[in-house]
mmCIF file of C-alpha atoms in Angstrom:
data_model
loop_
_atom_site.group_PDB
_atom_site.id
_atom_site.type_symbol
_atom_site.label_atom_id
_atom_site.label_comp_id
_atom_site.label_asym_id
_atom_site.label_seq_id
_atom_site.Cartn_x
_atom_site.Cartn_y
_atom_site.Cartn_z
ATOM 1 C CA MET N 1492 0.095 0.215 -0.017
ATOM 2 C CA GLU N 1493 1.443 3.348 -0.794
ATOM 3 C CA ILE N 1494 0.359 6.775 0.477
ATOM 4 C CA SER N 1495 1.245 9.932 -1.207
ATOM 5 C CA PRO N 1496 0.278 13.661 -0.511
ATOM 6 C CA LEU N 1497 -2.275 14.894 -3.055
ATOM 7 C CA GLY N 1498 -2.254 18.643 -2.785
ATOM 8 C CA ASP N 1499 -1.844 20.198 1.021
ATOM 9 C CA SER N 1500 -4.826 18.399 2.680
ATOM 10 C CA ALA N 1501 -5.464 15.480 0.827
ATOM 11 C CA LEU N 1502 -3.688 12.207 0.863
ATOM 12 C CA LEU N 1503 -3.788 9.257 -2.286
ATOM 13 C CA ILE N 1504 -3.866 5.844 -0.760
ATOM 14 C CA ARG N 1505 -3.039 3.231 -3.922
ATOM 15 C CA ILE N 1506 -4.979 0.086 -2.807
ATOM 16 C CA ALA N 1507 -4.964 -2.003 -5.867
ATOM 17 C CA GLU N 1508 -2.222 -2.501 -8.614
ATOM 18 C CA ASN N 1509 -3.982 -3.346 -11.404
ATOM 19 C CA PHE N 1510 -7.461 -2.068 -12.751
ATOM 20 C CA ASP N 1511 -7.561 -3.835 -16.301
ATOM 21 C CA ASP N 1512 -6.666 -7.242 -15.429
ATOM 22 C CA ALA N 1513 -9.223 -7.484 -12.866
ATOM 23 C CA PRO N 1514 -11.650 -4.585 -12.349
ATOM 24 C CA GLU N 1515 -13.988 -6.350 -10.170
ATOM 25 C CA ASP N 1516 -11.501 -7.354 -7.515
ATOM 26 C CA ALA N 1517 -9.798 -3.936 -7.684
ATOM 27 C CA LEU N 1518 -13.138 -2.176 -7.329
ATOM 28 C CA ASN N 1519 -14.002 -4.373 -4.141
ATOM 29 C CA LYS N 1520 -10.686 -3.929 -2.459
ATOM 30 C CA VAL N 1521 -11.102 -0.391 -2.900
ATOM 31 C CA LEU N 1522 -14.702 -0.199 -1.533
ATOM 32 C CA GLY N 1523 -13.391 -2.360 1.376
ATOM 33 C CA ALA N 1524 -10.654 -0.080 2.159
ATOM 34 C CA LYS N 1525 -13.289 2.728 2.039
ATOM 35 C CA ARG N 1526 -15.564 1.080 4.694
ATOM 36 C CA SER N 1527 -12.663 0.297 6.881
ATOM 37 C CA LEU N 1528 -11.496 4.067 6.920
ATOM 38 C CA GLU N 1529 -15.036 5.394 7.368
ATOM 39 C CA ALA N 1530 -15.438 2.807 10.340
ATOM 40 C CA ALA N 1531 -11.929 4.184 11.931
ATOM 41 C CA LYS N 1532 -13.501 8.048 12.085
ATOM 42 C CA ILE N 1533 -10.254 9.375 11.865
ATOM 43 C CA SER N 1534 -10.349 13.110 13.316
ATOM 44 C CA GLY N 1535 -10.026 15.803 10.304
ATOM 45 C CA VAL N 1536 -11.347 13.742 7.713
ATOM 46 C CA ILE N 1537 -14.033 15.456 5.433
ATOM 47 C CA GLU N 1538 -14.343 12.960 2.656
ATOM 48 C CA ILE N 1539 -13.164 9.579 1.268
ATOM 49 C CA ALA N 1540 -13.286 9.736 -2.471
ATOM 50 C CA PRO N 1541 -12.809 5.989 -3.979
ATOM 51 C CA ALA N 1542 -11.602 5.658 -7.566
ATOM 52 C CA TYR N 1543 -10.275 2.729 -9.657
ATOM 53 C CA THR N 1544 -7.286 1.664 -7.757
ATOM 54 C CA THR N 1545 -7.174 4.229 -5.227
ATOM 55 C CA ALA N 1546 -9.010 6.193 -2.380
ATOM 56 C CA ALA N 1547 -8.219 9.935 -1.931
ATOM 57 C CA ILE N 1548 -8.639 11.253 1.820
ATOM 58 C CA PHE N 1549 -9.525 14.737 1.832
ATOM 59 C CA TYR N 1550 -8.774 16.413 5.476
ATOM 60 C CA ASP N 1551 -8.859 19.595 7.606
ATOM 61 C CA PRO N 1552 -5.585 19.940 9.193
ATOM 62 C CA VAL N 1553 -6.698 22.372 11.961
ATOM 63 C CA ARG N 1554 -8.945 19.837 13.230
ATOM 64 C CA ALA N 1555 -6.453 17.156 13.126
ATOM 65 C CA ILE N 1556 -4.237 19.165 15.344
ATOM 66 C CA ASP N 1557 -6.917 20.076 17.640
ATOM 67 C CA ALA N 1558 -7.333 16.111 17.787
ATOM 68 C CA GLY N 1559 -3.468 15.799 18.582
ATOM 69 C CA ALA N 1560 -1.705 15.684 15.424
ATOM 70 C CA PRO N 1561 1.794 17.520 15.651
ATOM 71 C CA ALA N 1562 1.629 20.593 13.387
ATOM 72 C CA GLU N 1563 5.012 19.746 12.051
ATOM 73 C CA ASP N 1564 3.700 16.207 11.125
ATOM 74 C CA VAL N 1565 0.193 16.304 10.282
ATOM 75 C CA VAL N 1566 0.757 13.867 7.110
ATOM 76 C CA GLY N 1567 2.757 11.672 9.193
ATOM 77 C CA TRP N 1568 -0.117 11.750 11.773
ATOM 78 C CA PHE N 1569 -2.508 10.558 9.095
ATOM 79 C CA GLU N 1570 -0.463 7.976 7.381
ATOM 80 C CA ARG N 1571 0.044 6.162 10.824
ATOM 81 C CA ARG N 1572 -3.897 6.094 11.384
ATOM 82 C CA ILE N 1573 -4.649 5.265 7.501
ATOM 83 C CA ARG N 1574 -2.333 1.943 7.959
ATOM 84 C CA GLU N 1575 -3.593 0.960 11.037
ATOM 85 C CA ALA N 1576 -7.339 1.396 9.839
ATOM 86 C CA LEU N 1577 -6.369 -0.818 7.147
ATOM 87 C CA SER N 1578 -4.445 -3.596 9.011
ATOM 88 C CA ASN N 1579 -7.097 -5.452 9.038
ATOM 89 C CA GLU N 1580 -7.123 -9.099 7.268
ATOM 90 C CA ASP N 1581 -10.757 -8.240 5.963
ATOM 91 C CA VAL N 1582 -9.782 -5.077 4.360
ATOM 92 C CA GLY N 1583 -10.536 -5.468 0.677
ATOM 93 C CA ARG N 1584 -13.389 -7.982 1.292
ATOM 94 C CA THR N 1585 -16.854 -6.398 0.311
ATOM 95 C CA ASP N 1586 -19.977 -8.264 -0.093
ATOM 96 C CA ARG N 1587 -21.769 -7.334 -3.561
ATOM 97 C CA SER N 1588 -25.220 -7.798 -1.879
ATOM 98 C CA GLU N 1589 -25.168 -5.041 0.182
ATOM 99 C CA LYS N 1590 -24.901 -2.658 -2.996
ATOM 100 C CA THR N 1591 -27.797 -1.044 -4.273
ATOM 101 C CA GLN N 1592 -28.843 -2.472 -7.893
ATOM 102 C CA ILE N 1593 -30.843 0.854 -10.045
ATOM 103 C CA GLU N 1594 -32.416 0.672 -13.158
ATOM 104 C CA ILE N 1595 -31.771 3.374 -15.576
ATOM 105 C CA PRO N 1596 -34.408 3.942 -18.311
ATOM 106 C CA VAL N 1597 -32.429 4.750 -21.825
ATOM 107 C CA CYS N 1598 -34.202 5.883 -24.705
ATOM 108 C CA TYR N 1599 -32.084 5.125 -28.045
ATOM 109 C CA GLU N 1600 -34.314 7.360 -30.167
ATOM 110 C CA ASN N 1601 -32.384 8.977 -33.000
ATOM 111 C CA GLU N 1602 -32.432 12.258 -31.885
ATOM 112 C CA PHE N 1603 -30.851 11.113 -28.562
ATOM 113 C CA ALA N 1604 -28.393 8.691 -30.324
ATOM 114 C CA PHE N 1605 -25.920 10.955 -32.056
ATOM 115 C CA ASP N 1606 -23.278 8.195 -32.504
ATOM 116 C CA LEU N 1607 -25.202 5.178 -32.208
ATOM 117 C CA GLU N 1608 -24.743 4.736 -35.992
ATOM 118 C CA ASP N 1609 -20.957 5.026 -35.441
ATOM 119 C CA VAL N 1610 -20.760 2.575 -32.918
ATOM 120 C CA ALA N 1611 -22.629 0.242 -34.505
ATOM 121 C CA ARG N 1612 -20.481 0.419 -37.722
ATOM 122 C CA ARG N 1613 -17.377 0.100 -35.617
ATOM 123 C CA ALA N 1614 -18.751 -3.104 -34.340
ATOM 124 C CA ARG N 1615 -20.409 -4.411 -37.453
ATOM 125 C CA LEU N 1616 -23.754 -4.872 -36.018
ATOM 126 C CA ASP N 1617 -27.435 -3.474 -36.562
ATOM 127 C CA PRO N 1618 -27.949 -0.380 -34.331
ATOM 128 C CA LYS N 1619 -30.765 -2.282 -32.612
ATOM 129 C CA GLU N 1620 -28.144 -5.310 -31.734
ATOM 130 C CA VAL N 1621 -25.852 -2.392 -30.129
ATOM 131 C CA VAL N 1622 -29.237 -1.507 -27.986
ATOM 132 C CA ASP N 1623 -29.965 -5.119 -27.337
ATOM 133 C CA LEU N 1624 -26.140 -5.524 -26.039
ATOM 134 C CA HIS N 1625 -26.001 -2.321 -23.914
ATOM 135 C CA CYS N 1626 -29.187 -2.877 -22.213
ATOM 136 C CA GLY N 1627 -28.495 -6.604 -21.621
ATOM 137 C CA ALA N 1628 -25.543 -6.054 -19.465
ATOM 138 C CA GLU N 1629 -25.027 -5.739 -15.729
ATOM 139 C CA TYR N 1630 -22.777 -2.712 -14.775
ATOM 140 C CA ARG N 1631 -21.113 -1.625 -11.805
ATOM 141 C CA VAL N 1632 -20.160 1.977 -10.918
ATOM 142 C CA HIS N 1633 -16.198 1.929 -10.464
ATOM 143 C CA CYS N 1634 -16.261 5.227 -9.548
ATOM 144 C CA VAL N 1635 -17.924 9.235 -9.911
ATOM 145 C CA GLY N 1636 -16.437 12.042 -11.292
ATOM 146 C CA PHE N 1637 -15.502 14.369 -14.361
ATOM 147 C CA THR N 1638 -18.630 16.244 -13.408
ATOM 148 C CA GLY N 1639 -20.966 15.802 -10.385
ATOM 149 C CA GLY N 1640 -22.625 12.667 -10.507
ATOM 150 C CA PHE N 1641 -20.914 11.312 -13.722
ATOM 151 C CA PRO N 1642 -20.985 7.634 -13.314
ATOM 152 C CA PHE N 1643 -18.140 5.495 -14.732
ATOM 153 C CA LEU N 1644 -19.742 1.975 -15.417
ATOM 154 C CA GLY N 1645 -17.673 -1.236 -16.157
ATOM 155 C CA GLY N 1646 -19.256 -4.204 -17.620
ATOM 156 C CA LEU N 1647 -19.885 -2.985 -20.985
ATOM 157 C CA PRO N 1648 -19.710 -5.733 -23.884
ATOM 158 C CA ARG N 1649 -16.587 -5.963 -25.348
ATOM 159 C CA LYS N 1650 -18.309 -6.274 -28.901
ATOM 160 C CA ILE N 1651 -19.514 -2.429 -28.444
ATOM 161 C CA ALA N 1652 -16.561 -1.031 -26.692
ATOM 162 C CA THR N 1653 -15.887 2.282 -28.951
ATOM 163 C CA PRO N 1654 -12.861 4.842 -28.755
ATOM 164 C CA ARG N 1655 -13.684 8.072 -27.506
ATOM 165 C CA ARG N 1656 -14.348 10.685 -30.569
ATOM 166 C CA ASP N 1657 -11.279 12.034 -31.967
ATOM 167 C CA VAL N 1658 -12.935 15.792 -31.723
ATOM 168 C CA PRO N 1659 -15.054 16.345 -28.340
ATOM 169 C CA ARG N 1660 -18.575 17.938 -28.497
ATOM 170 C CA LYS N 1661 -18.726 21.356 -26.466
ATOM 171 C CA GLU N 1662 -22.069 20.305 -25.453
ATOM 172 C CA ILE N 1663 -23.428 17.232 -24.447
ATOM 173 C CA PRO N 1664 -27.377 17.312 -23.012
ATOM 174 C CA ALA N 1665 -27.986 16.382 -19.461
ATOM 175 C CA GLY N 1666 -28.788 12.579 -19.218
ATOM 176 C CA SER N 1667 -26.833 11.474 -22.223
ATOM 177 C CA VAL N 1668 -25.651 7.918 -22.167
ATOM 178 C CA ALA N 1669 -22.317 7.427 -24.001
ATOM 179 C CA ILE N 1670 -19.725 4.902 -24.547
ATOM 180 C CA GLY N 1671 -16.381 5.553 -23.996
ATOM 181 C CA GLY N 1672 -13.403 2.851 -24.656
ATOM 182 C CA LYS N 1673 -14.514 -0.343 -22.675
ATOM 183 C CA GLN N 1674 -16.842 1.795 -20.341
ATOM 184 C CA THR N 1675 -20.147 3.551 -20.683
ATOM 185 C CA GLY N 1676 -21.496 6.793 -18.744
ATOM 186 C CA ILE N 1677 -23.991 9.072 -18.097
ATOM 187 C CA TYR N 1678 -23.602 12.843 -18.350
ATOM 188 C CA PRO N 1679 -25.556 14.130 -15.468
ATOM 189 C CA ILE N 1680 -25.486 17.910 -16.614
ATOM 190 C CA LYS N 1681 -24.942 19.489 -19.626
ATOM 191 C CA SER N 1682 -21.008 19.285 -20.097
ATOM 192 C CA PRO N 1683 -18.562 19.065 -23.123
ATOM 193 C CA GLY N 1684 -17.685 15.639 -23.529
ATOM 194 C CA GLY N 1685 -15.621 13.234 -26.173
ATOM 195 C CA TRP N 1686 -17.646 9.999 -25.536
ATOM 196 C CA ASN N 1687 -19.977 8.392 -28.224
ATOM 197 C CA VAL N 1688 -23.604 9.249 -27.116
ATOM 198 C CA ILE N 1689 -26.144 6.597 -27.827
ATOM 199 C CA GLY N 1690 -29.054 7.095 -25.709
ATOM 200 C CA ARG N 1691 -30.476 9.451 -22.917
ATOM 201 C CA THR N 1692 -32.239 8.932 -19.738
ATOM 202 C CA PRO N 1693 -34.971 11.260 -18.369
ATOM 203 C CA LEU N 1694 -33.638 10.368 -14.554
ATOM 204 C CA LYS N 1695 -31.838 13.255 -12.587
ATOM 205 C CA LEU N 1696 -28.320 11.784 -11.771
ATOM 206 C CA PHE N 1697 -26.852 14.846 -9.447
ATOM 207 C CA ASP N 1698 -29.234 17.346 -7.666
ATOM 208 C CA PRO N 1699 -27.244 19.347 -5.166
ATOM 209 C CA ARG N 1700 -30.413 19.793 -3.210
ATOM 210 C CA LYS N 1701 -30.536 16.403 -2.139
ATOM 211 C CA THR N 1702 -28.111 14.239 0.436
ATOM 212 C CA PRO N 1703 -26.238 12.815 -1.251
ATOM 213 C CA PRO N 1704 -26.839 14.899 -4.323
ATOM 214 C CA THR N 1705 -25.691 12.033 -6.657
ATOM 215 C CA LEU N 1706 -28.173 8.960 -7.496
ATOM 216 C CA LEU N 1707 -25.491 6.610 -7.951
ATOM 217 C CA CYS N 1708 -22.338 5.736 -6.088
ATOM 218 C CA ALA N 1709 -19.188 3.640 -6.137
ATOM 219 C CA GLY N 1710 -20.057 -0.214 -5.959
ATOM 220 C CA ASP N 1711 -23.763 0.445 -7.093
ATOM 221 C CA ARG N 1712 -25.099 -2.363 -9.874
ATOM 222 C CA VAL N 1713 -26.723 -0.733 -12.609
ATOM 223 C CA ARG N 1714 -29.323 -2.421 -15.207
ATOM 224 C CA LEU N 1715 -30.349 -0.340 -18.276
ATOM 225 C CA ARG N 1716 -33.851 -0.583 -19.636
ATOM 226 C CA GLN N 1717 -34.745 0.511 -23.175
ATOM 227 C CA ILE N 1718 -37.804 2.784 -23.061
ATOM 228 C CA THR N 1719 -39.924 4.630 -25.980
ATOM 229 C CA ARG N 1720 -39.980 8.421 -26.683
ATOM 230 C CA GLU N 1721 -43.529 8.583 -24.881
ATOM 231 C CA GLU N 1722 -42.081 6.963 -21.947
ATOM 232 C CA PHE N 1723 -39.461 9.431 -21.984
ATOM 233 C CA GLU N 1724 -41.688 12.386 -22.546
ATOM 234 C CA ARG N 1725 -44.079 10.938 -19.876
ATOM 235 C CA SER N 1726 -41.200 10.815 -17.201
ATOM 236 C CA THR N 1727 -39.726 14.125 -18.000
ATOM 237 C CA SER N 1728 -43.274 16.174 -18.093
#
């Protein structure tokens, strides 16, 4: 396990060595470590953010000093407590059944699917086959980032994996469902983006007025359900 500074008030903990070879195992290790760190209730910790093979701990140094951390070695104080929290042999073991499975309705009509034809052409499939494969998979949220609530979903069928666009779009509509390499994702808000857009969901994935503000979190299991244009309209009315 490697711990290194991430700016002046955060630490990056490398928990897994490789993501591509065993993404499910890497995710479980990261989630297990996050759970152990949360249980340790280390003074001064503000947030623990999981990623593919790492977890970032954001902290308030003043609160840590108030809790007994030496002002000249706040980082060392946090590192010792992190290593203690992660020394348990059960770290990295997490039960998939405890995570929520969420169904996301997606409309794949042409007006929402800017790049569906391109994805189908690359995969040498009919667009309907792309949609069937995309909806038929079970996904897991590996991390959330880029914009508030953007889920990076692993589990995309290899047949429809598609490289990111050479030229990103300046504006992608909120709710757009897209493919980027071996992953699929959903744009929660209107933003620039370089992924291949193949549909749109009427669900709101990010709402800063709610707690938590994001619909999905790392570890959640996701299924996609195809809906018609009429169902999409009813969901947004």
